[in-house]
mmCIF file of C-alpha atoms in Angstrom:
data_model
loop_
_atom_site.group_PDB
_atom_site.id
_atom_site.type_symbol
_atom_site.label_atom_id
_atom_site.label_comp_id
_atom_site.label_asym_id
_atom_site.label_seq_id
_atom_site.Cartn_x
_atom_site.Cartn_y
_atom_site.Cartn_z
ATOM 1 C CA MET V 244 -0.188 0.025 0.188
ATOM 2 C CA LEU V 245 2.864 2.398 0.493
ATOM 3 C CA GLY V 246 4.745 1.698 -2.163
ATOM 4 C CA PHE V 247 1.228 2.014 -4.067
ATOM 5 C CA LYS V 248 0.751 6.027 -2.210
ATOM 6 C CA ILE V 249 4.550 6.654 -3.323
ATOM 7 C CA LYS V 250 4.206 6.011 -6.937
ATOM 8 C CA THR V 251 1.410 8.086 -6.755
ATOM 9 C CA ALA V 252 3.067 10.887 -5.237
ATOM 10 C CA LEU V 253 5.290 11.047 -7.994
ATOM 11 C CA GLN V 254 2.970 11.108 -10.645
ATOM 12 C CA ALA V 255 0.668 13.474 -8.825
ATOM 13 C CA SER V 256 4.341 15.735 -8.522
ATOM 14 C CA ILE V 257 4.547 15.152 -12.319
ATOM 15 C CA LEU V 258 1.624 16.552 -13.207
ATOM 16 C CA PHE V 259 1.538 19.323 -10.998
ATOM 17 C CA THR V 260 5.266 20.633 -12.496
ATOM 18 C CA PHE V 261 4.039 20.339 -15.835
ATOM 19 C CA GLY V 262 0.951 22.703 -15.181
ATOM 20 C CA PHE V 263 3.626 25.237 -13.949
ATOM 21 C CA TRP V 264 5.833 24.259 -16.964
ATOM 22 C CA LEU V 265 3.159 24.933 -19.059
ATOM 23 C CA LEU V 266 2.219 28.267 -17.406
ATOM 24 C CA PHE V 267 6.040 29.154 -17.459
ATOM 25 C CA PHE V 268 6.132 28.284 -21.470
ATOM 26 C CA LEU V 269 3.130 30.471 -22.240
ATOM 27 C CA SER V 270 4.408 33.602 -20.421
ATOM 28 C CA GLU V 271 7.669 33.332 -20.944
ATOM 29 C CA GLY V 272 8.271 31.318 -24.028
ATOM 30 C CA GLU V 273 11.086 29.411 -22.532
ATOM 31 C CA LEU V 274 11.381 25.463 -22.782
ATOM 32 C CA PHE V 275 13.052 25.144 -19.430
ATOM 33 C CA SER V 276 14.124 26.781 -16.084
ATOM 34 C CA PHE V 277 16.000 25.134 -13.331
ATOM 35 C CA PHE V 278 13.153 26.784 -11.039
ATOM 36 C CA LEU V 279 10.779 23.598 -12.302
ATOM 37 C CA ILE V 280 13.360 21.052 -11.216
ATOM 38 C CA MET V 281 13.300 22.752 -7.529
ATOM 39 C CA ILE V 282 9.124 23.184 -7.943
ATOM 40 C CA PHE V 283 9.172 19.278 -8.737
ATOM 41 C CA PHE V 284 11.349 18.482 -5.600
ATOM 42 C CA TYR V 285 9.423 20.579 -3.341
ATOM 43 C CA CYS V 286 6.127 19.132 -4.289
ATOM 44 C CA PHE V 287 7.066 15.114 -4.649
ATOM 45 C CA PHE V 288 8.928 16.251 -0.727
ATOM 46 C CA GLY V 289 5.269 17.454 -0.239
ATOM 47 C CA ASN V 290 3.468 14.761 -1.196
ATOM 48 C CA VAL V 291 5.349 11.930 0.683
ATOM 49 C CA ILE V 292 5.179 13.964 3.891
ATOM 50 C CA TYR V 293 1.704 15.747 3.562
ATOM 51 C CA GLY V 294 -0.292 13.585 0.847
ATOM 52 C CA VAL V 295 0.592 9.936 1.982
ATOM 53 C CA PRO V 296 -0.337 10.025 5.360
ATOM 54 C CA VAL V 297 -3.750 12.039 4.332
ATOM 55 C CA SER V 298 -4.471 9.469 1.783
ATOM 56 C CA LEU V 299 -3.650 6.581 3.871
ATOM 57 C CA LEU V 300 -5.672 7.902 6.646
ATOM 58 C CA SER V 301 -8.541 8.642 4.153
ATOM 59 C CA GLU V 302 -8.506 4.935 3.509
ATOM 60 C CA VAL V 303 -9.240 4.232 6.912
ATOM 61 C CA PHE V 304 -11.969 6.729 7.300
ATOM 62 C CA THR V 305 -13.923 5.803 4.096
ATOM 63 C CA LYS V 306 -13.355 1.604 3.683
ATOM 64 C CA ASN V 307 -16.726 1.057 4.879
ATOM 65 C CA LEU V 308 -18.319 3.461 2.899
ATOM 66 C CA ALA V 309 -19.783 2.754 -0.651
ATOM 67 C CA ILE V 310 -21.544 5.602 -2.476
ATOM 68 C CA TRP V 311 -19.968 8.563 -0.624
ATOM 69 C CA ARG V 312 -16.729 7.166 -0.868
ATOM 70 C CA PHE V 313 -14.938 8.955 -3.522
ATOM 71 C CA SER V 314 -17.008 12.291 -2.047
ATOM 72 C CA ALA V 315 -15.771 11.404 1.624
ATOM 73 C CA ALA V 316 -12.335 11.117 0.580
ATOM 74 C CA ALA V 317 -12.235 14.199 -1.439
ATOM 75 C CA PHE V 318 -13.351 16.448 1.171
ATOM 76 C CA ILE V 319 -10.936 14.543 3.562
ATOM 77 C CA HIS V 320 -7.857 15.305 1.002
ATOM 78 C CA THR V 321 -9.209 19.341 0.287
ATOM 79 C CA PHE V 322 -10.163 19.971 4.040
ATOM 80 C CA LEU V 323 -6.698 19.007 5.498
ATOM 81 C CA ALA V 324 -5.154 20.962 2.436
ATOM 82 C CA ALA V 325 -7.201 24.038 3.794
ATOM 83 C CA VAL V 326 -5.965 24.197 6.804
ATOM 84 C CA THR V 327 -2.653 25.037 6.144
ATOM 85 C CA TYR V 328 -4.055 28.385 5.186
ATOM 86 C CA PHE V 329 -3.696 29.326 8.978
ATOM 87 C CA ILE V 330 0.112 27.806 8.999
ATOM 88 C CA MET V 331 1.492 28.483 5.292
ATOM 89 C CA GLU V 332 -0.736 30.993 4.091
ATOM 90 C CA GLY V 333 0.904 32.349 1.115
ATOM 91 C CA PHE V 334 1.694 28.617 0.108
ATOM 92 C CA ALA V 335 -2.102 27.528 0.474
ATOM 93 C CA PHE V 336 -3.874 27.598 -2.637
ATOM 94 C CA TYR V 337 -0.721 25.332 -3.885
ATOM 95 C CA ILE V 338 -1.015 22.799 -1.637
ATOM 96 C CA LEU V 339 -4.599 22.745 -2.660
ATOM 97 C CA ILE V 340 -3.800 22.183 -5.804
ATOM 98 C CA ALA V 341 -1.357 19.779 -5.236
ATOM 99 C CA SER V 342 -3.489 17.543 -2.621
ATOM 100 C CA VAL V 343 -6.476 17.813 -5.318
ATOM 101 C CA LEU V 344 -3.784 16.247 -7.754
ATOM 102 C CA PHE V 345 -2.727 13.341 -5.416
ATOM 103 C CA PHE V 346 -6.041 12.246 -4.816
ATOM 104 C CA LEU V 347 -6.982 12.225 -8.406
ATOM 105 C CA VAL V 348 -4.073 10.356 -9.488
ATOM 106 C CA ASP V 349 -4.957 8.207 -6.367
ATOM 107 C CA GLU V 350 -8.472 7.459 -7.617
ATOM 108 C CA TRP V 351 -7.760 6.957 -11.367
ATOM 109 C CA ARG V 352 -4.916 3.830 -9.997
ATOM 110 C CA LYS V 353 -8.044 2.582 -8.472
ATOM 111 C CA TRP V 354 -10.512 2.744 -11.129
ATOM 112 C CA ASP V 355 -9.518 -0.894 -13.308
ATOM 113 C CA ARG V 356 -10.676 -2.186 -9.400
ATOM 114 C CA GLU V 357 -13.570 -0.092 -8.592
ATOM 115 C CA MET V 358 -15.530 0.220 -11.691
ATOM 116 C CA PRO V 359 -18.672 1.954 -10.557
ATOM 117 C CA GLY V 360 -22.064 2.182 -12.358
ATOM 118 C CA GLY V 361 -23.823 5.189 -13.674
ATOM 119 C CA ARG V 362 -25.679 6.452 -10.393
ATOM 120 C CA ARG V 363 -22.328 6.002 -8.485
ATOM 121 C CA ILE V 364 -20.700 8.241 -11.062
ATOM 122 C CA ALA V 365 -23.472 10.686 -10.939
ATOM 123 C CA LEU V 366 -23.159 10.901 -7.373
ATOM 124 C CA ASN V 367 -19.494 11.224 -7.237
ATOM 125 C CA ALA V 368 -19.411 13.494 -9.777
ATOM 126 C CA ALA V 369 -21.886 15.702 -7.145
ATOM 127 C CA GLY V 370 -19.511 15.082 -4.396
ATOM 128 C CA LEU V 371 -16.572 16.097 -6.339
ATOM 129 C CA LEU V 372 -18.331 19.405 -7.227
ATOM 130 C CA ILE V 373 -18.698 19.693 -3.836
ATOM 131 C CA ALA V 374 -15.701 18.546 -2.086
ATOM 132 C CA CYS V 375 -13.091 19.800 -4.270
ATOM 133 C CA LEU V 376 -13.605 22.435 -6.777
ATOM 134 C CA LEU V 377 -15.671 24.961 -4.604
ATOM 135 C CA PRO V 378 -13.000 24.734 -1.851
ATOM 136 C CA MET V 379 -10.903 25.522 -4.518
ATOM 137 C CA GLY V 380 -12.575 28.445 -5.753
ATOM 138 C CA GLY V 381 -13.048 29.826 -1.954
ATOM 139 C CA PHE V 382 -9.497 29.416 -1.748
ATOM 140 C CA TRP V 383 -8.525 31.588 -4.976
ATOM 141 C CA MET V 384 -10.933 33.926 -3.526
ATOM 142 C CA LEU V 385 -8.919 33.976 -0.538
ATOM 143 C CA GLN V 386 -5.656 34.333 -2.643
ATOM 144 C CA GLN V 387 -7.552 37.439 -4.992
ATOM 145 C CA ALA V 388 -8.503 39.342 -1.562
ATOM 146 C CA ASP V 389 -4.728 38.654 -0.323
ATOM 147 C CA LEU V 390 -3.053 39.855 -3.269
ATOM 148 C CA GLU V 391 -6.122 43.172 -3.653
ATOM 149 C CA GLU V 392 -4.626 45.483 -1.050
ATOM 150 C CA LYS V 393 -5.967 48.509 -0.801
ATOM 151 C CA THR V 394 -4.619 52.435 0.231
ATOM 152 C CA HIS V 395 -5.732 53.779 3.524
ATOM 153 C CA ASP V 396 -4.391 57.296 3.384
ATOM 154 C CA LEU V 397 -6.579 60.451 5.006
ATOM 155 C CA TYR V 398 -5.538 63.688 3.287
ATOM 156 C CA LEU V 399 -6.420 66.872 5.260
ATOM 157 C CA ILE V 400 -6.166 69.825 2.627
ATOM 158 C CA PRO V 401 -6.630 73.713 3.618
ATOM 159 C CA LYS V 402 -10.315 74.710 3.023
ATOM 160 C CA GLY V 403 -10.707 76.142 -0.548
ATOM 161 C CA TYR V 404 -6.987 74.863 -2.342
ATOM 162 C CA ALA V 405 -7.695 73.663 -5.417
ATOM 163 C CA GLY V 406 -4.475 72.327 -7.656
ATOM 164 C CA GLN V 407 -2.214 69.305 -7.661
ATOM 165 C CA VAL V 408 -1.572 67.688 -4.386
ATOM 166 C CA ARG V 409 2.163 65.935 -3.734
ATOM 167 C CA ILE V 410 3.444 63.618 -1.004
ATOM 168 C CA VAL V 411 6.688 62.968 -0.802
ATOM 169 C CA HIS V 412 8.046 59.481 0.936
ATOM 170 C CA GLU V 413 10.455 58.054 3.187
ATOM 171 C CA ILE V 414 11.920 61.495 4.418
ATOM 172 C CA GLU V 415 13.901 60.580 7.603
ATOM 173 C CA ASN V 416 13.528 64.089 9.719
ATOM 174 C CA ALA V 417 9.653 64.119 8.721
ATOM 175 C CA PRO V 418 6.943 64.687 11.181
ATOM 176 C CA VAL V 419 6.426 61.432 13.160
ATOM 177 C CA PRO V 420 3.330 59.593 11.301
ATOM 178 C CA VAL V 421 -0.538 59.909 12.960
ATOM 179 C CA THR V 422 -2.919 57.444 12.028
ATOM 180 C CA GLU V 423 -6.763 57.609 12.183
ATOM 181 C CA GLY V 424 -7.833 54.302 12.862
ATOM 182 C CA LYS V 425 -6.344 51.809 9.863
ATOM 183 C CA TYR V 426 -5.483 55.440 8.267
ATOM 184 C CA ASP V 427 -2.683 56.885 7.798
ATOM 185 C CA VAL V 428 -2.886 60.875 7.986
ATOM 186 C CA PHE V 429 -1.136 63.170 5.861
ATOM 187 C CA ARG V 430 -1.645 67.004 6.506
ATOM 188 C CA VAL V 431 -1.194 69.022 3.251
ATOM 189 C CA ASN V 432 0.004 72.578 3.695
ATOM 190 C CA ASP V 433 -1.325 75.490 1.904
ATOM 191 C CA ARG V 434 1.589 75.065 -1.063
ATOM 192 C CA GLY V 435 -0.405 72.065 -2.168
ATOM 193 C CA TYR V 436 2.098 69.548 -0.289
ATOM 194 C CA ALA V 437 3.283 67.409 2.296
ATOM 195 C CA ILE V 438 6.194 65.399 3.505
ATOM 196 C CA THR V 439 6.253 61.532 5.409
ATOM 197 C CA SER V 440 8.492 59.240 6.541
ATOM 198 C CA LEU V 441 6.005 56.477 5.308
ATOM 199 C CA PRO V 442 6.638 54.656 2.221
ATOM 200 C CA GLN V 443 4.249 54.503 -0.839
ATOM 201 C CA SER V 444 0.858 53.074 -0.108
ATOM 202 C CA GLU V 445 0.522 50.263 -2.642
ATOM 203 C CA GLY V 446 -3.435 48.559 -3.841
ATOM 204 C CA TYR V 447 -6.733 49.719 -4.830
ATOM 205 C CA ILE V 448 -7.022 53.501 -3.739
ATOM 206 C CA ASP V 449 -9.481 53.716 -0.967
ATOM 207 C CA ASP V 450 -8.688 57.038 0.528
ATOM 208 C CA LEU V 451 -10.383 59.923 2.814
ATOM 209 C CA TYR V 452 -10.305 63.279 1.143
ATOM 210 C CA TYR V 453 -11.341 66.717 3.747
ATOM 211 C CA TYR V 454 -10.777 70.455 3.021
ATOM 212 C CA VAL V 455 -9.858 71.575 6.740
ATOM 213 C CA ASP V 456 -10.427 75.144 8.252
ATOM 214 C CA GLU V 457 -8.322 77.522 10.063
ATOM 215 C CA LYS V 458 -10.359 75.973 13.181
ATOM 216 C CA GLY V 459 -9.658 72.127 12.526
ATOM 217 C CA LYS V 460 -13.033 71.289 10.971
ATOM 218 C CA ARG V 461 -13.516 69.255 8.050
ATOM 219 C CA GLU V 462 -15.611 68.911 5.345
ATOM 220 C CA ALA V 463 -15.529 65.845 3.205
ATOM 221 C CA ILE V 464 -14.432 66.057 -0.905
ATOM 222 C CA SER V 465 -16.832 64.519 -2.554
ATOM 223 C CA GLU V 466 -14.780 62.341 -5.472
ATOM 224 C CA SER V 467 -15.883 63.801 -8.229
ATOM 225 C CA CYS V 468 -13.341 66.452 -7.010
ATOM 226 C CA ILE V 469 -10.473 64.126 -6.789
ATOM 227 C CA SER V 470 -8.708 63.520 -9.764
ATOM 228 C CA TYR V 471 -6.161 60.401 -8.903
ATOM 229 C CA GLY V 472 -2.654 60.762 -10.247
ATOM 230 C CA GLY V 473 0.114 57.875 -9.542
ATOM 231 C CA SER V 474 3.550 57.844 -8.040
ATOM 232 C CA GLY V 475 6.754 59.561 -9.668
ATOM 233 C CA GLY V 476 10.598 59.590 -8.372
ATOM 234 C CA VAL V 477 13.547 62.008 -8.822
ATOM 235 C CA GLN V 478 17.159 61.414 -8.189
ATOM 236 C CA GLY V 479 20.293 63.608 -8.702
ATOM 237 C CA ASP V 480 23.901 63.601 -7.404
ATOM 238 C CA GLY V 481 23.479 62.056 -3.716
ATOM 239 C CA TYR V 482 19.876 62.321 -3.353
ATOM 240 C CA GLU V 483 16.854 60.169 -4.389
ATOM 241 C CA TYR V 484 13.557 60.737 -3.433
ATOM 242 C CA SER V 485 9.577 59.200 -4.495
ATOM 243 C CA TYR V 486 6.712 60.994 -4.101
ATOM 244 C CA THR V 487 2.520 60.701 -5.457
ATOM 245 C CA TYR V 488 0.460 62.893 -6.524
ATOM 246 C CA PHE V 489 -3.291 63.747 -7.113
ATOM 247 C CA SER V 490 -5.500 66.779 -7.936
ATOM 248 C CA VAL V 491 -8.130 68.336 -5.998
ATOM 249 C CA GLY V 492 -10.806 70.718 -7.417
ATOM 250 C CA CYS V 493 -14.310 70.600 -8.036
ATOM 251 C CA VAL V 494 -15.734 71.830 -11.946
ATOM 252 C CA GLU V 495 -16.809 75.379 -10.292
ATOM 253 C CA ASN V 496 -13.604 75.863 -8.721
ATOM 254 C CA MET V 497 -11.619 74.567 -11.699
ATOM 255 C CA ASP V 498 -10.247 78.149 -13.234
ATOM 256 C CA ASP V 499 -8.952 78.927 -9.206
ATOM 257 C CA GLN V 500 -6.077 76.380 -8.995
ATOM 258 C CA GLY V 501 -3.215 77.765 -8.125
ATOM 259 C CA THR V 502 0.135 76.447 -9.652
ATOM 260 C CA SER V 503 1.899 74.384 -6.457
ATOM 261 C CA PRO V 504 5.563 73.346 -6.422
ATOM 262 C CA GLY V 505 7.285 71.281 -8.186
ATOM 263 C CA ILE V 506 8.815 68.341 -6.363
ATOM 264 C CA GLU V 507 12.501 70.067 -7.193
ATOM 265 C CA ASP V 508 11.068 73.169 -5.376
ATOM 266 C CA ILE V 509 9.629 71.075 -2.416
ATOM 267 C CA LEU V 510 12.468 69.539 -1.799
ATOM 268 C CA TYR V 511 14.487 72.392 -1.699
ATOM 269 C CA GLU V 512 12.123 74.432 0.570
ATOM 270 C CA GLU V 513 12.474 71.640 2.834
ATOM 271 C CA GLY V 514 16.297 71.630 2.504
ATOM 272 C CA LEU V 515 16.627 68.314 0.904
ATOM 273 C CA ILE V 516 18.806 69.696 -1.989
ATOM 274 C CA ASN V 517 20.435 72.505 -1.999
ATOM 275 C CA GLN V 518 19.008 74.063 -5.236
ATOM 276 C CA THR V 519 15.888 74.379 -7.368
ATOM 277 C CA PHE V 520 15.140 73.934 -11.209
ATOM 278 C CA ASP V 521 13.118 75.890 -13.659
#
């Protein structure tokens, strides 16, 4: 039995590596990479230390089942693979794929000994959808949610200001960052910029924008009055800085937009460089 499972682990690892090779070939156009060898050995090692014991455990718990044996075995393999999300979050999706491949190869190798009838095939197919494909879809969404990070920045802008706003990042001597809940606060001056020791935020924009008067009273700025910009960088002799920018101003005050200083002028005003540029 153990030798049978080791062979299953080997075949499943080859299939797993082939899938990566196919993706690698379609995206990079190369036929070989040493990285694929590493993937195979890691997958084979994981299948031996995880797939084989789980498969043997599944055999014990499902050996007395008839109609629902396939579904129960599929659930055991995928459920225990899903648990790895809380241990190895970044690799859980790949572990789940490897687990499903191991299970399917194992079932395929036993197919000649257990030829189910039409009714059993239908029930097992339904069980496969429930026990395998749905967890895989759920984990795919979890992986996507992890990848889809959001920015959480809060901008306090002098009331009446209209024009481009620049935030210069990773300045060592910048004021200590202030937070409000999950948001990092950036207090923009009347020149239209702020400096911070924080790095640039990454992800989908989920920021808050407020006008602030002299008494500190806030007024939310409509999203229609915000023009999202992007990020940039500037470097010279002995310095290199990065910044983000966006524009603020509604239709009714677009004509009143002032001319905000350029990034080099900001660096000069803050004493970060010793000359300005036209």
